[in-house]
Each structure stands twice: as C-alpha cells, then as structure tokens.
PDB file of C-alpha atoms in Angstrom:
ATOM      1  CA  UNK A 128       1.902 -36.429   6.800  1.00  0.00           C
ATOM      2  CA  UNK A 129       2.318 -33.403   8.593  1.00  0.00           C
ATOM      3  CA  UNK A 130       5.639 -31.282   8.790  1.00  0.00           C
ATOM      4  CA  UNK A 131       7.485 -30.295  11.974  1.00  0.00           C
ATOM      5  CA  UNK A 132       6.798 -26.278  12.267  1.00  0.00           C
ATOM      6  CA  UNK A 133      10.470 -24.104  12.254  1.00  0.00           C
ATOM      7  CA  UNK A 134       9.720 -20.859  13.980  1.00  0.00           C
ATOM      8  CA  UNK A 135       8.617 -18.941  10.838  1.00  0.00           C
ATOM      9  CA  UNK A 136      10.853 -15.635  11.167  1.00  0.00           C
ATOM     10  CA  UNK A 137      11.023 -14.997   7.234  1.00  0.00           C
ATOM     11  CA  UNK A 138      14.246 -12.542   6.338  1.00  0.00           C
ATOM     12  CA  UNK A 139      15.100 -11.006   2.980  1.00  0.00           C
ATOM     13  CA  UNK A 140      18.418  -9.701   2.654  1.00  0.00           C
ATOM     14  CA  UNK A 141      19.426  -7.825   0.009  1.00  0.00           C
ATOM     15  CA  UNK A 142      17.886  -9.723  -3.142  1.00  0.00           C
ATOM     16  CA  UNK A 143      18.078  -8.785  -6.846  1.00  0.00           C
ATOM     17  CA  UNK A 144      16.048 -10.627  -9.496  1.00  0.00           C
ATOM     18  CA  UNK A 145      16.653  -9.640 -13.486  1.00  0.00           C
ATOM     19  CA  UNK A 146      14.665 -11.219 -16.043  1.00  0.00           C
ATOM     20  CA  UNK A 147      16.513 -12.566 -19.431  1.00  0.00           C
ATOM     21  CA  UNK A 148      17.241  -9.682 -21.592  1.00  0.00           C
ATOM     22  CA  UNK A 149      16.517  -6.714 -19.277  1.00  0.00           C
ATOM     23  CA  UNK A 150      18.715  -3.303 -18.671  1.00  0.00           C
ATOM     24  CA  UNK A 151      17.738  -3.051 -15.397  1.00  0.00           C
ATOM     25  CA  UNK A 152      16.760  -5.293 -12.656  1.00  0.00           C
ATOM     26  CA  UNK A 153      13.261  -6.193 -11.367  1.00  0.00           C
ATOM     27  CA  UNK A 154      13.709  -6.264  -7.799  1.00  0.00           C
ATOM     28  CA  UNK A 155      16.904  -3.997  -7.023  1.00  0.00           C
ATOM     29  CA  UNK A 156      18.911  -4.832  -3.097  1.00  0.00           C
ATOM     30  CA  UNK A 157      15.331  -5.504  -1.510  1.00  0.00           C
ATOM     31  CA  UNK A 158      15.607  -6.430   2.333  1.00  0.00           C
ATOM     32  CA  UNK A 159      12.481  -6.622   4.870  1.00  0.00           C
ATOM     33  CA  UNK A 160      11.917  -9.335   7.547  1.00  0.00           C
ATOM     34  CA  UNK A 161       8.622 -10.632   8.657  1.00  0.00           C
ATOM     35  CA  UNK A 162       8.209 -12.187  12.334  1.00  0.00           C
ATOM     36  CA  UNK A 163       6.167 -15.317  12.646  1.00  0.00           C
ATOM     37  CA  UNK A 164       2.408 -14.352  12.092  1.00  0.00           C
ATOM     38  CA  UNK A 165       2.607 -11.305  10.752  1.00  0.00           C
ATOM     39  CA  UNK A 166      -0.111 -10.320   8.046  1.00  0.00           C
ATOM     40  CA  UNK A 167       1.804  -8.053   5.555  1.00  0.00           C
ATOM     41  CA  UNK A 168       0.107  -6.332   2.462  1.00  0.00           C
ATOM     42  CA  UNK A 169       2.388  -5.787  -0.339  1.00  0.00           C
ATOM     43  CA  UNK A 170       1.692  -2.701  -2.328  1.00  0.00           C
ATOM     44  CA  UNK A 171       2.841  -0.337  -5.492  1.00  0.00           C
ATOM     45  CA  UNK A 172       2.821   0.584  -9.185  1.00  0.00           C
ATOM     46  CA  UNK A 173       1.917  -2.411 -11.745  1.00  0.00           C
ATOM     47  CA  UNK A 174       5.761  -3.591 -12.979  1.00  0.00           C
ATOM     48  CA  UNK A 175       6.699  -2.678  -9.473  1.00  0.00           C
ATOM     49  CA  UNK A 176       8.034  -5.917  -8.734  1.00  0.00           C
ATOM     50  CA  UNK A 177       5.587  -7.602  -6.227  1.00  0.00           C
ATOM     51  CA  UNK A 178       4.712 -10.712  -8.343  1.00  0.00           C
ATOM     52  CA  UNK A 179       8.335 -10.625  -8.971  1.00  0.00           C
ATOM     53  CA  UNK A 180       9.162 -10.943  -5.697  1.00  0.00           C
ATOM     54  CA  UNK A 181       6.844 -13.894  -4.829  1.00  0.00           C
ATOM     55  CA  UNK A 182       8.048 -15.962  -7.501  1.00  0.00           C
ATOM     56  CA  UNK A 183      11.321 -15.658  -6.375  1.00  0.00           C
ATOM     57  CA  UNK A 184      10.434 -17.026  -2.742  1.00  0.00           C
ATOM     58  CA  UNK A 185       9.171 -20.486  -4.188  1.00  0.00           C
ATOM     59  CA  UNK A 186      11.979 -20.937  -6.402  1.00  0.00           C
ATOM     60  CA  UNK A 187      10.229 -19.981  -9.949  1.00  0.00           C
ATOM     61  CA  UNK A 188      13.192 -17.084 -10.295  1.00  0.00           C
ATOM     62  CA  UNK A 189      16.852 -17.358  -9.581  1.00  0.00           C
ATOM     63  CA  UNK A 190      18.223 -14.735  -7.489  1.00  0.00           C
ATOM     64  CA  UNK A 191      20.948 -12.776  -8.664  1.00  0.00           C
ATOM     65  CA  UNK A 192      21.792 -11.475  -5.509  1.00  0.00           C
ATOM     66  CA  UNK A 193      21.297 -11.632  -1.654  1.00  0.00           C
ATOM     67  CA  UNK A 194      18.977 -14.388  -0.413  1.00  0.00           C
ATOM     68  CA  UNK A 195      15.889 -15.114   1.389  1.00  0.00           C
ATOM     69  CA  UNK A 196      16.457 -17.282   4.959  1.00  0.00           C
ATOM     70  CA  UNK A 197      13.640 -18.698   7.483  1.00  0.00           C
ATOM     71  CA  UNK A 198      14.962 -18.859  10.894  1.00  0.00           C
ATOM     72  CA  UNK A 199      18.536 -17.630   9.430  1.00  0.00           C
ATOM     73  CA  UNK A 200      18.106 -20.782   7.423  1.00  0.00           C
ATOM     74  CA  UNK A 201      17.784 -20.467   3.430  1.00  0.00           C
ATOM     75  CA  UNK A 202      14.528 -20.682   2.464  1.00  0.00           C
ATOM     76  CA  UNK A 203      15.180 -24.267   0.022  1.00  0.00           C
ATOM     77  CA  UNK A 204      14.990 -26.129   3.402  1.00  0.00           C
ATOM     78  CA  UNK A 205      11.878 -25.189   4.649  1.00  0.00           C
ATOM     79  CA  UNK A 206      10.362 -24.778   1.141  1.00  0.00           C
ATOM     80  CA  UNK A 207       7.274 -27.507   1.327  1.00  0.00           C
ATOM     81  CA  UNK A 208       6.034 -25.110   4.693  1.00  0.00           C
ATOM     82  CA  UNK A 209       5.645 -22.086   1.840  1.00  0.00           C
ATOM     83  CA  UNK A 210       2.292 -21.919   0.213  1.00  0.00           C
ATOM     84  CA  UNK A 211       1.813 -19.778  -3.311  1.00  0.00           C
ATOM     85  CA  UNK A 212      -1.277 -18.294  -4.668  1.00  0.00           C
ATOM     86  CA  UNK A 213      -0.966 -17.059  -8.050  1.00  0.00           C
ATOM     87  CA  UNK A 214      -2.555 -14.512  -9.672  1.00  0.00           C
ATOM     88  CA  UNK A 215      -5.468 -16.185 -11.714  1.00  0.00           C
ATOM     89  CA  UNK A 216      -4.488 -14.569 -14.763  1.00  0.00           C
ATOM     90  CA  UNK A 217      -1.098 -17.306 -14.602  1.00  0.00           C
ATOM     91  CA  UNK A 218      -3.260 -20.124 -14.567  1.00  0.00           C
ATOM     92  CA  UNK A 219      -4.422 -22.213 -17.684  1.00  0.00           C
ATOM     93  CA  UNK A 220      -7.968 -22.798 -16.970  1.00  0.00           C
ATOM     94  CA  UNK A 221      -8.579 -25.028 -20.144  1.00  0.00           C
ATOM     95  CA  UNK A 222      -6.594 -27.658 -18.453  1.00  0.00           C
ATOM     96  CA  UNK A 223      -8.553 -30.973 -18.238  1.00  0.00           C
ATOM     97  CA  UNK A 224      -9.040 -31.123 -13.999  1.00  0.00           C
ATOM     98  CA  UNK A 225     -11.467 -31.078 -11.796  1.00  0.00           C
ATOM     99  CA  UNK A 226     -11.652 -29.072  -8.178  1.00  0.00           C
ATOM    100  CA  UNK A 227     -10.654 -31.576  -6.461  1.00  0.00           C
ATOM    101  CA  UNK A 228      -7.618 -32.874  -8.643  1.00  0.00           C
ATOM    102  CA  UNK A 229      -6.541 -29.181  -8.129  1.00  0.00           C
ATOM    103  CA  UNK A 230      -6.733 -29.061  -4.387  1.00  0.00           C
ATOM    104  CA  UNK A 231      -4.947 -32.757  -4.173  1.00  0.00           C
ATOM    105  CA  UNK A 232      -1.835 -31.145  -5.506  1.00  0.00           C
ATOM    106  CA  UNK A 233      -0.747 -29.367  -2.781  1.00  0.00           C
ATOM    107  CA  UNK A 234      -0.741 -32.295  -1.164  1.00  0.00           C
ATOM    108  CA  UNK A 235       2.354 -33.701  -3.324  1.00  0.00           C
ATOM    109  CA  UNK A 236       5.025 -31.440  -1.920  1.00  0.00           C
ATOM    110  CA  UNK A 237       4.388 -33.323   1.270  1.00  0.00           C
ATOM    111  CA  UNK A 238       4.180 -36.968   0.027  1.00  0.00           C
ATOM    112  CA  UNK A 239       7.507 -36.830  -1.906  1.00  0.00           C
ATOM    113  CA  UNK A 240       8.515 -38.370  -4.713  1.00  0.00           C
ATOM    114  CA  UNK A 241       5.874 -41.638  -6.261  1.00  0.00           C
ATOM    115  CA  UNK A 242       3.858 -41.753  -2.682  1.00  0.00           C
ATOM    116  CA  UNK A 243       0.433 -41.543  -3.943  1.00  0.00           C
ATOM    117  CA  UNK A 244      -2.278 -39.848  -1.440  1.00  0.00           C
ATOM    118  CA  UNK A 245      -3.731 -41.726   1.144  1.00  0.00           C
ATOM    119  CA  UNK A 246      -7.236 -41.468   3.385  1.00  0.00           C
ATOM    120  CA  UNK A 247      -5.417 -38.715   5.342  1.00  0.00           C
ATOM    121  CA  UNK A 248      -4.950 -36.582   2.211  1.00  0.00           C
ATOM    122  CA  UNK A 249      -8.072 -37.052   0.639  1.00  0.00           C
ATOM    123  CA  UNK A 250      -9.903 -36.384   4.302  1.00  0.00           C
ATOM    124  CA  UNK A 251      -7.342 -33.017   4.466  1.00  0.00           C
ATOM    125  CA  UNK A 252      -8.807 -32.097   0.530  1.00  0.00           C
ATOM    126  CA  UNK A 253     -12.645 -32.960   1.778  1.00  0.00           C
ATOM    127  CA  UNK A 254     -12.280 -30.358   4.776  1.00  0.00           C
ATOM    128  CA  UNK A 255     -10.745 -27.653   3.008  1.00  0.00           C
ATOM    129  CA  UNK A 256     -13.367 -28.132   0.053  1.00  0.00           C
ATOM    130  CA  UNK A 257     -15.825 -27.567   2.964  1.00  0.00           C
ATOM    131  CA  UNK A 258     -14.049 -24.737   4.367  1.00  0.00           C
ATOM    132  CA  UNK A 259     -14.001 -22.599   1.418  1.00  0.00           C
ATOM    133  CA  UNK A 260     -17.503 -23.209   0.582  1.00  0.00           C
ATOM    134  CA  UNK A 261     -16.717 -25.153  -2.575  1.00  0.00           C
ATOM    135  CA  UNK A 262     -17.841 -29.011  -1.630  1.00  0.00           C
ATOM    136  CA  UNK A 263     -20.535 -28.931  -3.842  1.00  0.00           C
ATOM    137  CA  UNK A 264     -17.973 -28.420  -6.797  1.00  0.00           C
ATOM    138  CA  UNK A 265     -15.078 -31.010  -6.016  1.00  0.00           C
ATOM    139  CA  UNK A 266     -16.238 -32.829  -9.335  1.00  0.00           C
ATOM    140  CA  UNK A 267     -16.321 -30.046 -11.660  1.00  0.00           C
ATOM    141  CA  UNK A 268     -13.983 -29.062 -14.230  1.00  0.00           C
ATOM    142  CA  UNK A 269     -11.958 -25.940 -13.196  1.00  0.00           C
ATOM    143  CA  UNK A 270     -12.579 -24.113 -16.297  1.00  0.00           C
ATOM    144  CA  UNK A 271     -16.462 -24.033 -15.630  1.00  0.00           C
ATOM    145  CA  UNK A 272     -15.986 -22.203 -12.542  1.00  0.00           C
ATOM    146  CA  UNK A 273     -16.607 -18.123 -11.889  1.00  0.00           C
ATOM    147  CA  UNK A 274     -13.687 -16.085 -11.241  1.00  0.00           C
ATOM    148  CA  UNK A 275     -14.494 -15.835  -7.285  1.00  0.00           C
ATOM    149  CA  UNK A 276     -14.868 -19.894  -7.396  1.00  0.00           C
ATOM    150  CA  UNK A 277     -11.777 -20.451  -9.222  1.00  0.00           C
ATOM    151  CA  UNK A 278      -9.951 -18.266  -6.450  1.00  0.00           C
ATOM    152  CA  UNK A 279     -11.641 -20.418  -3.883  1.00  0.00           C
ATOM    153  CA  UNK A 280     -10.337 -23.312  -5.128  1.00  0.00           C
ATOM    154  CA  UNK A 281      -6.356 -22.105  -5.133  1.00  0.00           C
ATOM    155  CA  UNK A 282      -6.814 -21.174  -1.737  1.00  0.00           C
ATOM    156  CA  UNK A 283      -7.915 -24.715  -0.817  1.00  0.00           C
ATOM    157  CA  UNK A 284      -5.195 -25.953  -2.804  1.00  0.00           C
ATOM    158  CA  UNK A 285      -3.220 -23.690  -0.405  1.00  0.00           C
ATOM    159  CA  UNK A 286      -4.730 -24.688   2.729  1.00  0.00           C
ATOM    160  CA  UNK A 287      -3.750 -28.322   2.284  1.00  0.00           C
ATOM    161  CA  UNK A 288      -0.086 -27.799   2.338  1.00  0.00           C
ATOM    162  CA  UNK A 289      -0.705 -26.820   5.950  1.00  0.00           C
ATOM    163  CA  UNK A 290       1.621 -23.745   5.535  1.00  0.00           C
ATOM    164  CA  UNK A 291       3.935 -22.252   8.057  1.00  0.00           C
ATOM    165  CA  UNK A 292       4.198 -18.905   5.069  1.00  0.00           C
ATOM    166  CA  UNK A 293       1.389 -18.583   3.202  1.00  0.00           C
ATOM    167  CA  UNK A 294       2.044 -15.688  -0.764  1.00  0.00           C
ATOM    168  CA  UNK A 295      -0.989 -14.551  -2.122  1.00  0.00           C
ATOM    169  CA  UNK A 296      -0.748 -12.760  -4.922  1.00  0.00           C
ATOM    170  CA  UNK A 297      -3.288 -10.198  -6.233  1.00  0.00           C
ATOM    171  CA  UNK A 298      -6.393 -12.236  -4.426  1.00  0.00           C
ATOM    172  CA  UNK A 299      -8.932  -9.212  -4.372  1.00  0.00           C
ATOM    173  CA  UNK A 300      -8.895  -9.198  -7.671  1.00  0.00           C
ATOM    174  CA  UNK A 301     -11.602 -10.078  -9.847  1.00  0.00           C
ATOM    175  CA  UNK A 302     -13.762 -11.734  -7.309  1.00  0.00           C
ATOM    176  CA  UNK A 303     -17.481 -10.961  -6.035  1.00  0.00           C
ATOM    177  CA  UNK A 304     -17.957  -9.682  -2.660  1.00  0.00           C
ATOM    178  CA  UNK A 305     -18.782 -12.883  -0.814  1.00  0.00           C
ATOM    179  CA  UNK A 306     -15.017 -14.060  -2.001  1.00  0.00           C
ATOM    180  CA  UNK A 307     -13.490 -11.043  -0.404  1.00  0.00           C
ATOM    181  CA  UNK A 308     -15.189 -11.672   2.518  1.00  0.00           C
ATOM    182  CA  UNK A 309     -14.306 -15.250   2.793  1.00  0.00           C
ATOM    183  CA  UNK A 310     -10.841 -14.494   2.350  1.00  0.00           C
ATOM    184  CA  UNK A 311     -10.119 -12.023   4.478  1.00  0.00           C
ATOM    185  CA  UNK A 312     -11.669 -14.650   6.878  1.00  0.00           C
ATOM    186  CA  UNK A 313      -9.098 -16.807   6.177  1.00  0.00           C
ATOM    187  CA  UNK A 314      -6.707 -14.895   6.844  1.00  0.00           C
ATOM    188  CA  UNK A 315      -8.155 -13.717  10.415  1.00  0.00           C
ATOM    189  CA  UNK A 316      -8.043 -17.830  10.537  1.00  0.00           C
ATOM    190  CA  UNK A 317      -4.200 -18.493   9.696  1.00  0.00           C
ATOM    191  CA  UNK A 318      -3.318 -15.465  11.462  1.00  0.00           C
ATOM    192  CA  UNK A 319      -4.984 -16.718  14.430  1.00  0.00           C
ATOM    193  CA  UNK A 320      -3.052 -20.156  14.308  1.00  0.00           C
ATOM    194  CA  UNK A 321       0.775 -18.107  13.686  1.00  0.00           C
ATOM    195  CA  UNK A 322       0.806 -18.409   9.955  1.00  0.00           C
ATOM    196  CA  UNK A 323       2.805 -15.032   8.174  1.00  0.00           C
ATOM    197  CA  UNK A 324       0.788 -13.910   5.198  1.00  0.00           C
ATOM    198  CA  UNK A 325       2.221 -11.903   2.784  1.00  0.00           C
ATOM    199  CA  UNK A 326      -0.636 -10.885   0.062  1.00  0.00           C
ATOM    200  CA  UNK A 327       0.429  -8.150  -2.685  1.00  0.00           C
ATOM    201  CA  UNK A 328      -2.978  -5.977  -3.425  1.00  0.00           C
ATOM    202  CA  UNK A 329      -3.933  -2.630  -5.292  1.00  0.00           C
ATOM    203  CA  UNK A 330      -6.284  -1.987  -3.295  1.00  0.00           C
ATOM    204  CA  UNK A 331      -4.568   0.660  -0.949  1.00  0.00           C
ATOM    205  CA  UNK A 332      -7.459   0.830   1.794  1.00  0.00           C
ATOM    206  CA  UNK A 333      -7.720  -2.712   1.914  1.00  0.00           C
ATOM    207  CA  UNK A 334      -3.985  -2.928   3.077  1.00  0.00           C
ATOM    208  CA  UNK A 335      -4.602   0.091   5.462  1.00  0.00           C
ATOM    209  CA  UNK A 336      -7.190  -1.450   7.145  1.00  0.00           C
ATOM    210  CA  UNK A 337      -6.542  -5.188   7.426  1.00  0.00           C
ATOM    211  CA  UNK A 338      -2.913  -5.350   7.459  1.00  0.00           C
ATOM    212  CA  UNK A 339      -0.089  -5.280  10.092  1.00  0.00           C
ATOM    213  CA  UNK A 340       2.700  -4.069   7.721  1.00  0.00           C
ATOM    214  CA  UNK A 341       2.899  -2.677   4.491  1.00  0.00           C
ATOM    215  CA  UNK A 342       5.870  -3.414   2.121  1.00  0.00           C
ATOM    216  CA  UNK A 343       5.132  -0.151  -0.511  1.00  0.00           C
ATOM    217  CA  UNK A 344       7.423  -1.518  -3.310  1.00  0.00           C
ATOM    218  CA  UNK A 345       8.988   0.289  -6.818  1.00  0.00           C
ATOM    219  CA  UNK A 346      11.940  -2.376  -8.104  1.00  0.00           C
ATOM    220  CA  UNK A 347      13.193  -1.569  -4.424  1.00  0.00           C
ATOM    221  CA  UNK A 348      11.843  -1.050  -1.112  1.00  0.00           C
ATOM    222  CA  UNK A 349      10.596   2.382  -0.919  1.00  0.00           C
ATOM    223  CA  UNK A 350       9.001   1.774   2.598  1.00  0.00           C
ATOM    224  CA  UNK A 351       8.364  -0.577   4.878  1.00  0.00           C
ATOM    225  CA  UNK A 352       6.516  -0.717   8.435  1.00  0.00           C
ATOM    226  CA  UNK A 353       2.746  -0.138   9.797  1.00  0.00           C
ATOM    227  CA  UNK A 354       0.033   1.404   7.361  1.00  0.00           C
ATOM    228  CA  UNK A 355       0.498   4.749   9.007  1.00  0.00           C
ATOM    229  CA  UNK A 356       3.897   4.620   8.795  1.00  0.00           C
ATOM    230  CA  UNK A 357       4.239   3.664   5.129  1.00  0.00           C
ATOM    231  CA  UNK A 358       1.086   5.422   3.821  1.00  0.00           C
ATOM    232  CA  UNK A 359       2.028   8.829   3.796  1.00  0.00           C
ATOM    233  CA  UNK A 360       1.466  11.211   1.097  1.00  0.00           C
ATOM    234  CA  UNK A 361       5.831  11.681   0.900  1.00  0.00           C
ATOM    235  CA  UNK A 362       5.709   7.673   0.540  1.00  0.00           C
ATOM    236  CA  UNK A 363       3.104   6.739  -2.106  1.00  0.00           C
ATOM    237  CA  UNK A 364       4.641   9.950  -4.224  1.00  0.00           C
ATOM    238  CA  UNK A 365       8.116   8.343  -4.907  1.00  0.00           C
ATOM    239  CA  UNK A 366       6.440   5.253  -5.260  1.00  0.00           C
ATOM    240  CA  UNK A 367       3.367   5.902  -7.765  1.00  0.00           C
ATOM    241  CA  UNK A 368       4.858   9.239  -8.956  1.00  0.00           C
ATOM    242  CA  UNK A 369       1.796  10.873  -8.144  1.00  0.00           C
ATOM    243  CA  UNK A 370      -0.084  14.138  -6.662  1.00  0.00           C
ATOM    244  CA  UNK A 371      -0.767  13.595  -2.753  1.00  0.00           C
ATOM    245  CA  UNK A 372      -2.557  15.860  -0.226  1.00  0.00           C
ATOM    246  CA  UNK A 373      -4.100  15.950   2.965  1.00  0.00           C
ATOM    247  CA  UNK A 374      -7.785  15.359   2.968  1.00  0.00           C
ATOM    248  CA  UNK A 375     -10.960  16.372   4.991  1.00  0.00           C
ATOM    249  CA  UNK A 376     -13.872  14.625   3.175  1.00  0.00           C
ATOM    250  CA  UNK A 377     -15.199  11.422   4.346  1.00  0.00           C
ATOM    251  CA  UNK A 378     -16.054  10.473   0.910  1.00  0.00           C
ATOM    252  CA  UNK A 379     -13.330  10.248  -2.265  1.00  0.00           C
ATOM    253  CA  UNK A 380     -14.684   9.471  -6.074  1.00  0.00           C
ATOM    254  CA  UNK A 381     -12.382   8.822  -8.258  1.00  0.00           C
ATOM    255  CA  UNK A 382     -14.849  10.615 -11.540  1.00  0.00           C
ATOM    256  CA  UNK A 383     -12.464  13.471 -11.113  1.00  0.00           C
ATOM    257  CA  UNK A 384      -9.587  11.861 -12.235  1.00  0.00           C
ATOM    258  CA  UNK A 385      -8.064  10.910 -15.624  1.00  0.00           C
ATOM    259  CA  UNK A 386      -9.434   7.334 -17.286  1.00  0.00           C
ATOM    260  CA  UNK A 387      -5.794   5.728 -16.164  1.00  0.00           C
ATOM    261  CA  UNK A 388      -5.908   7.278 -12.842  1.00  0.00           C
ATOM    262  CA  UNK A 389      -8.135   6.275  -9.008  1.00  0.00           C
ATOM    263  CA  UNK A 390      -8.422   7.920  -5.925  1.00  0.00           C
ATOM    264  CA  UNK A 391      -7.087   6.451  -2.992  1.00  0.00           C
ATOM    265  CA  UNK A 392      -7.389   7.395   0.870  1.00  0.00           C
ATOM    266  CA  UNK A 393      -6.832   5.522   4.071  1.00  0.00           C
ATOM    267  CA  UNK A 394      -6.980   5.726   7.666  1.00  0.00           C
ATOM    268  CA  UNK A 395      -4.056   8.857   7.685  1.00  0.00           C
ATOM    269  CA  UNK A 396      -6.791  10.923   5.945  1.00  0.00           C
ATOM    270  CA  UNK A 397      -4.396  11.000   2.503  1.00  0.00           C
ATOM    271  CA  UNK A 398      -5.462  10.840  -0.843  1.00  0.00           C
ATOM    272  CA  UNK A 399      -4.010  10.207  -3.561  1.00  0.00           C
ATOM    273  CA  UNK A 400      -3.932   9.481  -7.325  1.00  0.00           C
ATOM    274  CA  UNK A 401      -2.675   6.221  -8.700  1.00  0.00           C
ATOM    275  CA  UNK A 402      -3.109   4.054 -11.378  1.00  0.00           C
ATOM    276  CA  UNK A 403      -6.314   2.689 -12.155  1.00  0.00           C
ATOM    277  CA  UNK A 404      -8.346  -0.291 -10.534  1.00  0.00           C
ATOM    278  CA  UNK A 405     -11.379  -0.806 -12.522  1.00  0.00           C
ATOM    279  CA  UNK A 406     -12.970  -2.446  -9.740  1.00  0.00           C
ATOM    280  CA  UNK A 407     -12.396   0.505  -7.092  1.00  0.00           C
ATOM    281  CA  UNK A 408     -15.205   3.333  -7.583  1.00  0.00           C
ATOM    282  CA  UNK A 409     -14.865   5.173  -4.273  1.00  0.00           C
ATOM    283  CA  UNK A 410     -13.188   4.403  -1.129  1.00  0.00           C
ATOM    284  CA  UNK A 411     -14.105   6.028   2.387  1.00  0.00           C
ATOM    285  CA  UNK A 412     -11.611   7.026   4.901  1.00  0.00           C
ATOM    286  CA  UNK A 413     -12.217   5.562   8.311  1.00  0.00           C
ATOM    287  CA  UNK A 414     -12.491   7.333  11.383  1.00  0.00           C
ATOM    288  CA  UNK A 415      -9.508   7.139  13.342  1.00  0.00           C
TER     289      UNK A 415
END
C-alpha cells in the first residue's frame, strides 16, 4: 500500500507547546514554513526546544497554541506521510525485538487497523534492510546492536513509511563515521526524490555545510533562513548566549575553552563558543 503524495509545503504558524507543571512555555509563538524538498537543519542550546518541537509534529504533544498545516491542511490528515526518528536515548533497547520486527512497524501506519503485512511489506522491509547496510542483522535482537547500528535500523524503520516529511532528531549523535556518512547519503537520496527533511543537530558545521536552511531555535525562533544568513556571530549570541568573533584561522580547537564549552566555525568564517559536544574536537572552516 502506497499513499497518494499531497504537495509537501509544511507551515508552522504560531505554535506554543508547555509541558505539565512548567512557568514558562517550551516552544513560545514559533512560525517557519518549509517548501517541498527542502533539507533544513535545526539548531540551538540543549532545552532549546528542538526535540520539543518534533514531538509536537507527530502528535506526541498537544499544542497549546497555533498549529502546524501541510498544503494549508492540518497536519492530522496527512500524518501517516510524516516519518520520526527519535533520539536513541528515547528508545528502550531491552525490549524483546529483533531488526526486522523494528523496521516492520513503520509499516503499520499504512496497513490500518488489524491488516497484518503482506509480501509487499515484508519485500519493502528486505530492501531497506539492504539499503542501510543492515541485512545481515534482520534477525538480531535490537539491544545487541552498536550505537551506529541501532541508528541504522530507525532509519530503515523510517524509510518504509515511504515519507512525504521525514524528523530526525539528533542523528549525528553517537554514531561511528561510516553511519554519518551513510546518512547524510540518505538524505542526498530523499532529497533527490522531493522528500523535506528536517534533522535537529549540534553539530553547527554540519548544518552549515549540508543544509539548505537553518531554523537556530531558543523556546522561539531566533532565526531562520540559509546558513549564512542565520549563522552570524549577532545570531548564535542571543541564541547560545555566547562570545562570537570574526575569524582568520583555518583551523579552530576547542582546548582553549572551558570543560562545558566547544568551538564552533562555519563557512562565514565565525567562531564561536557554545556548549559542549563531546564528540566535536576541532572543526575547520571551509573555503568559501
């Protein structure tokens, strides 16, 4: 079963999301809009909002305000063509499943209700196993896998939804090189076929340098455009609360900086200071 594709023209107008219990809200009046097959990195301070704001597009959070439409239609409608990557840190790894059983339930948005999977499906799981490298491991229980072949495996699950919208949140994280490098593949991929990706990262450079857009994000939008027009030293200040200036070394280390502080630096020839990424030991400014 495949889904009719609604142009994918994703609009956020004005949303507000509180959790239970909290003075003030976690996303505050947030509006962007993202045409069809955009690839948009969403970046800012941890308790920014940006797995926040995820969870509210597939329904996990209630809005208190504004709404989210696809095609000025609300999102609800077109929900089963929105794919969601969670952070791996969400997911319960102890529980008794193997790869494939994982990548299977994406299907079940698509089935409905008591339709059980068919050859299709199970020939949809089998190439998207294959695509991601991970064939070999469709019988093994999830919580024997690595961290980069755990990630693999949500990002199949992902794939066999056959998403028009496809959140990722956090995926850089935690994973070996050869991960990275597969995923940013699949995004070239999606992007190639129209899909909008909208992936929240740390990693500053990363969205710099392999993203359309950047949505720079504090509990409301602080900017939002291209990486040159959102990564400016003015920009990730109100946003990180941090020290920026205008570079002219190729090279940045972040060893000069506190333990709870990185450097950062990107194509505008910026650097700045932000919290830390344990995984991010220096980061070279391309040429431009």
């Amino acid at each position: 079963m495949t889904h009719s594709r609604p142009p994918a023209h994703l609009q956020v107008n004005h949303i507000s999301v509180t959790y239970n219990h909290s003075p003030r809200p976690a996303l505050d009046d947030v509006t962007f809009s993202v045409p069809e097959g955009m690839r948009v990195a969403v970046v800012g301070p941890n308790g920014a909002g940006k797995s926040t704001l995820f969870k509210a597009f597939v329904g996990l959070l209630p809005l208190q305000g504004g709404g989210i439409l696809i095609h000025d239609v609300p999102f609800g409608a077109h929900q089963e063509c929105i794919a969601y990557v969670p952070q791996r840190e969400e997911v319960d790894w102890r529980f008794p499943v193997t790869v494939s059983d994982v990548v299977m339930m994406g299907r079940y948005g698509l089935l409905g209700w008591l339709k059980r999977p068919g050859k299709p499906d199970r020939e949809i799981v089998t190439r998207c196993l294959k695509q991601m490298g991970i064939a070999s491991l469709a019988a093994r229980p999830i919580g024997e896998l690595s961290g980069g072949q755990q990630q693999r495996v949500f990002l199949a699950r992902a794939l066999v939804q056959e998403p028009h919208i496809l959140l990722m949140d956090e995926p850089f994280t935690g994973i070996d090189v050869t991960t990275q490098e597969a995923t940013l593949a699949l995004l070239d991929k999606l992007q190639a076929q129209s899909v909008t990706l909208i992936v929240s990262t740390h990693d500053l450079n990363l969205a710099a340098s392999h993203f359309d857009r950047v949505l720079l994000l504090n509990r409301r939008v602080i900017a939002y455009g291209t990486p040159l027009q959102v990564l400016t030293s003015e920009n990730l200040t109100r946003a990180f609360g941090a020290h920026a200036v205008l570079i002219q070394d190729k090279m940045i280390v972040d060893e000069c900086c506190p333990p709870d502080e990185y450097v950062v630096s990107h194509p505008t020839g910026f650097e700045t200071t932000v919290p830390s990424n344990k995984h991010a030991r220096e980061h070279r400014v391309r040429d431009s």
